[in-house]
Amino acid sequence: MALTVGLGAVALGCGDDFTPEEQGPEPPCHPAELEDDFSGDQLSLLWNEHGQTGTVGVAQGRAFVELAANQPSQNVGMTTEREYDLRGCNLWLEVPLVPPAEVQGGALLMAGLDQNHFAVIETWAGSLTAGLFVGGSFEAGTSTTYDASVHRWWRLREAGGTLHFETSPDAEQWNTLLQTASPASLEAVTVMLAAQISDPYGDVVRVEFDNLNLLP
């Protein structure tokens, strides 16, 4: 799956307006300007849509992706217009709705340079997976049974040269799915929120996202 490279000339980072001796900002440090509560009735200017067989939009305070029924191999969603520096940063998201376990597919949060360099948290057929791809090869990964309440929030967090893949029921208490050495490509990444399936499904498949880098 290819990540659309952002058009911004400079990757936006966390900023340096505080030192380790001071208490960090609240919400936690995250790339400047990369926030979205998905209010209104359309996607903000942060995003470009991708995919042709589904629908991407905003309704009732959430972003949604709907995949068409009875269509195979769909990957539909939204990618950030700009690139962001995730070194020393957090990237988190609420995922209130994912496809049912019987669907061969799921919801995903990806951050990467291109289709060969990316970090991903995704559901697939009732499982939750975290993984890192570097140079087109699977660098690290793990998988567990998806639990809608336990895994409602997803987070990628880089600190001290380590990339953490985490989940939370409430955006307060976070549990580690995976941690691995941080790739160099985190300095300028595009973020993707999407839904995907590999096999046709008889009904429309819907995914919902909310509170990008915002607390409930």
Short mmCIF file of C-alpha atoms in Angstrom, two decimals:
data_model
loop_
_atom_site.label_atom_id
_atom_site.label_comp_id
_atom_site.label_asym_id
_atom_site.label_seq_id
_atom_site.Cartn_x
_atom_site.Cartn_y
_atom_site.Cartn_z
CA MET A 1 0.00 0.00 0.00
CA ALA A 2 1.50 3.28 -1.07
CA LEU A 3 1.52 6.33 1.14
CA THR A 4 0.87 9.61 -0.62
CA VAL A 5 3.83 11.90 0.02
CA GLY A 6 2.81 15.28 1.46
CA LEU A 7 3.32 18.46 -0.53
CA GLY A 8 4.82 20.55 2.26
CA ALA A 9 8.41 21.61 1.69
CA VAL A 10 9.29 21.37 5.38
CA ALA A 11 8.23 18.65 7.81
CA LEU A 12 6.49 20.05 10.86
CA GLY A 13 7.79 18.78 14.20
CA CYS A 14 6.94 18.93 17.87
CA GLY A 15 8.65 22.24 18.49
CA ASP A 16 11.24 23.15 21.11
CA ASP A 17 9.40 25.58 23.36
CA PHE A 18 10.11 23.55 26.50
CA THR A 19 13.11 21.75 27.96
CA PRO A 20 13.33 18.30 29.64
CA GLU A 21 13.34 20.06 33.03
CA GLU A 22 9.96 21.63 32.33
CA GLN A 23 6.61 19.90 32.15
CA GLY A 24 5.56 19.27 28.56
CA PRO A 25 2.46 20.72 26.95
CA GLU A 26 -0.98 19.22 27.39
CA PRO A 27 -2.01 17.37 25.26
CA PRO A 28 1.36 15.60 24.97
CA CYS A 29 3.91 16.74 22.44
CA HIS A 30 2.81 16.07 18.87
CA PRO A 31 3.60 17.53 15.44
CA ALA A 32 2.61 21.18 15.21
CA GLU A 33 -0.74 21.75 13.51
CA LEU A 34 -1.49 18.01 13.23
CA GLU A 35 -4.78 17.99 15.14
CA ASP A 36 -8.31 17.24 14.01
CA ASP A 37 -11.58 16.79 15.91
CA PHE A 38 -13.43 16.10 12.65
CA SER A 39 -16.14 18.65 13.32
CA GLY A 40 -18.27 20.15 10.57
CA ASP A 41 -19.46 18.27 7.53
CA GLN A 42 -16.30 17.78 5.47
CA LEU A 43 -12.64 16.93 5.83
CA SER A 44 -10.32 19.73 6.89
CA LEU A 45 -7.51 21.07 4.72
CA LEU A 46 -5.13 18.68 6.49
CA TRP A 47 -6.26 15.87 4.22
CA ASN A 48 -6.28 14.49 0.71
CA GLU A 49 -8.69 11.66 -0.12
CA HIS A 50 -7.48 8.50 -1.83
CA GLY A 51 -9.26 5.52 -3.32
CA GLN A 52 -12.07 5.33 -5.86
CA THR A 53 -14.51 2.61 -4.79
CA GLY A 54 -15.57 3.99 -1.42
CA THR A 55 -16.60 7.15 0.41
CA VAL A 56 -14.60 9.39 2.76
CA GLY A 57 -16.26 12.09 4.82
CA VAL A 58 -17.18 13.62 8.17
CA ALA A 59 -20.43 13.10 10.05
CA GLN A 60 -21.54 13.59 13.67
CA GLY A 61 -18.10 14.70 14.79
CA ARG A 62 -16.14 11.79 13.31
CA ALA A 63 -14.31 11.04 10.10
CA PHE A 64 -15.56 7.95 8.31
CA VAL A 65 -14.54 5.67 5.47
CA GLU A 66 -17.05 3.41 3.76
CA LEU A 67 -16.00 0.65 1.38
CA ALA A 68 -18.38 -0.42 -1.35
CA ALA A 69 -20.18 -3.75 -1.02
CA ASN A 70 -19.18 -6.68 -3.22
CA GLN A 71 -15.93 -5.07 -4.42
CA PRO A 72 -12.51 -6.72 -3.88
CA SER A 73 -9.12 -5.25 -2.96
CA GLN A 74 -10.16 -1.83 -1.70
CA ASN A 75 -7.96 0.67 0.14
CA VAL A 76 -9.79 3.94 0.76
CA GLY A 77 -9.07 6.77 3.16
CA MET A 78 -7.24 10.03 3.69
CA THR A 79 -3.61 11.12 3.75
CA THR A 80 -2.13 14.29 5.17
CA GLU A 81 -1.39 17.12 2.78
CA ARG A 82 1.92 17.82 4.53
CA GLU A 83 4.80 15.82 5.98
CA TYR A 84 5.54 15.73 9.72
CA ASP A 85 8.57 15.02 11.88
CA LEU A 86 7.68 12.32 14.42
CA ARG A 87 11.05 12.21 16.17
CA GLY A 88 10.43 12.82 19.86
CA CYS A 89 6.69 13.08 19.12
CA ASN A 90 3.38 11.38 19.74
CA LEU A 91 0.76 10.56 17.13
CA TRP A 92 -2.51 9.24 18.55
CA LEU A 93 -6.05 8.65 17.38
CA GLU A 94 -9.42 7.38 18.60
CA VAL A 95 -10.84 4.54 16.49
CA PRO A 96 -14.47 4.07 17.60
CA LEU A 97 -15.51 1.72 14.79
CA VAL A 98 -13.66 -0.94 12.79
CA PRO A 99 -14.99 -3.62 10.42
CA PRO A 100 -16.47 -6.78 11.98
CA ALA A 101 -14.19 -9.77 12.48
CA GLU A 102 -15.71 -11.71 9.58
CA VAL A 103 -14.48 -9.10 7.09
CA GLN A 104 -11.13 -9.84 5.46
CA GLY A 105 -9.88 -6.34 6.12
CA GLY A 106 -9.83 -3.60 8.69
CA ALA A 107 -8.94 -0.07 9.78
CA LEU A 108 -5.42 1.33 9.73
CA LEU A 109 -3.24 4.18 10.97
CA MET A 110 -0.02 4.52 8.99
CA ALA A 111 2.89 6.95 9.17
CA GLY A 112 5.61 6.68 6.56
CA LEU A 113 7.86 8.05 3.89
CA ASP A 114 6.54 5.82 1.10
CA GLN A 115 5.25 2.29 0.43
CA ASN A 116 8.61 0.83 1.52
CA HIS A 117 9.10 2.75 4.77
CA PHE A 118 6.19 2.99 7.22
CA ALA A 119 4.86 2.19 10.67
CA VAL A 120 1.31 0.86 10.97
CA ILE A 121 -1.33 -0.10 13.51
CA GLU A 122 -4.25 -1.92 11.91
CA THR A 123 -7.08 -4.33 12.46
CA TRP A 124 -7.56 -7.31 10.18
CA ALA A 125 -10.27 -9.98 10.48
CA GLY A 126 -10.58 -9.67 14.26
CA SER A 127 -6.89 -9.11 15.02
CA LEU A 128 -4.92 -5.97 15.90
CA THR A 129 -1.45 -5.73 14.38
CA ALA A 130 1.47 -3.35 14.84
CA GLY A 131 4.39 -3.37 12.44
CA LEU A 132 7.35 -1.53 10.98
CA PHE A 133 8.51 -1.81 7.36
CA VAL A 134 11.94 -0.50 6.36
CA GLY A 135 13.28 -0.71 2.81
CA GLY A 136 10.31 -2.83 1.80
CA SER A 137 11.08 -5.50 4.42
CA PHE A 138 9.17 -6.42 7.57
CA GLU A 139 11.41 -5.09 10.35
CA ALA A 140 9.28 -5.82 13.43
CA GLY A 141 5.70 -6.73 14.24
CA THR A 142 3.18 -8.28 16.58
CA SER A 143 -0.50 -9.24 16.58
CA THR A 144 -3.21 -9.82 19.18
CA THR A 145 -6.97 -10.36 19.30
CA TYR A 146 -8.78 -7.07 18.76
CA ASP A 147 -10.89 -5.82 21.68
CA ALA A 148 -13.05 -2.78 20.88
CA SER A 149 -12.93 -1.37 24.42
CA VAL A 150 -9.29 -2.12 25.23
CA HIS A 151 -7.99 -0.98 21.84
CA ARG A 152 -10.15 2.10 21.25
CA TRP A 153 -7.15 4.49 21.08
CA TRP A 154 -3.98 3.94 19.03
CA ARG A 155 -0.66 5.71 19.41
CA LEU A 156 2.75 5.85 17.73
CA ARG A 157 5.30 7.38 20.10
CA GLU A 158 8.98 8.02 19.39
CA ALA A 159 11.35 8.63 22.29
CA GLY A 160 15.09 8.18 22.72
CA GLY A 161 15.55 6.26 19.48
CA THR A 162 12.72 3.81 20.16
CA LEU A 163 9.38 3.69 18.38
CA HIS A 164 6.47 2.55 20.56
CA PHE A 165 3.19 1.16 19.22
CA GLU A 166 0.54 1.55 21.94
CA THR A 167 -3.19 1.26 22.63
CA SER A 168 -5.52 2.56 25.32
CA PRO A 169 -9.16 2.25 26.36
CA ASP A 170 -9.35 5.92 27.43
CA ALA A 171 -6.27 7.85 26.14
CA GLU A 172 -4.93 7.91 29.71
CA GLN A 173 -3.50 4.46 30.44
CA TRP A 174 -1.44 3.16 27.51
CA ASN A 175 -0.30 -0.41 26.88
CA THR A 176 2.58 -1.38 24.60
CA LEU A 177 1.92 -3.61 21.61
CA LEU A 178 5.41 -3.34 20.15
CA GLN A 179 8.60 -1.34 20.49
CA THR A 180 11.53 -1.28 18.10
CA ALA A 181 14.44 0.91 17.04
CA SER A 182 13.23 4.10 15.36
CA PRO A 183 13.77 4.29 11.60
CA ALA A 184 15.49 7.32 10.07
CA SER A 185 12.42 7.90 7.88
CA LEU A 186 10.43 9.33 10.82
CA GLU A 187 11.85 12.78 10.10
CA ALA A 188 9.35 13.47 7.28
CA VAL A 189 6.28 11.24 7.16
CA THR A 190 2.81 11.36 5.74
CA VAL A 191 -0.05 10.10 7.92
CA MET A 192 -2.78 7.88 6.49
CA LEU A 193 -6.15 6.90 8.01
CA ALA A 194 -7.89 4.27 5.92
CA ALA A 195 -10.03 1.18 5.59
CA GLN A 196 -9.12 -1.81 3.46
CA ILE A 197 -10.41 -5.21 2.40
CA SER A 198 -8.92 -8.01 0.33
CA ASP A 199 -12.11 -9.99 -0.44
CA PRO A 200 -15.59 -8.82 -1.45
CA TYR A 201 -18.09 -8.37 1.40
CA GLY A 202 -21.85 -8.34 1.01
CA ASP A 203 -22.46 -5.09 2.91
CA VAL A 204 -20.86 -1.66 3.05
CA VAL A 205 -17.83 -1.72 5.39
CA ARG A 206 -17.49 1.35 7.63
CA VAL A 207 -14.61 2.66 9.75
CA GLU A 208 -14.69 5.75 11.99
CA PHE A 209 -11.86 7.94 13.32
CA ASP A 210 -11.83 10.77 15.86
CA ASN A 211 -9.67 13.00 18.05
CA LEU A 212 -6.42 13.03 16.11
CA ASN A 213 -3.83 14.26 18.62
CA LEU A 214 -6.63 15.50 20.91
CA LEU A 215 -7.74 14.18 24.26
CA PRO A 216 -11.38 13.20 25.00
#
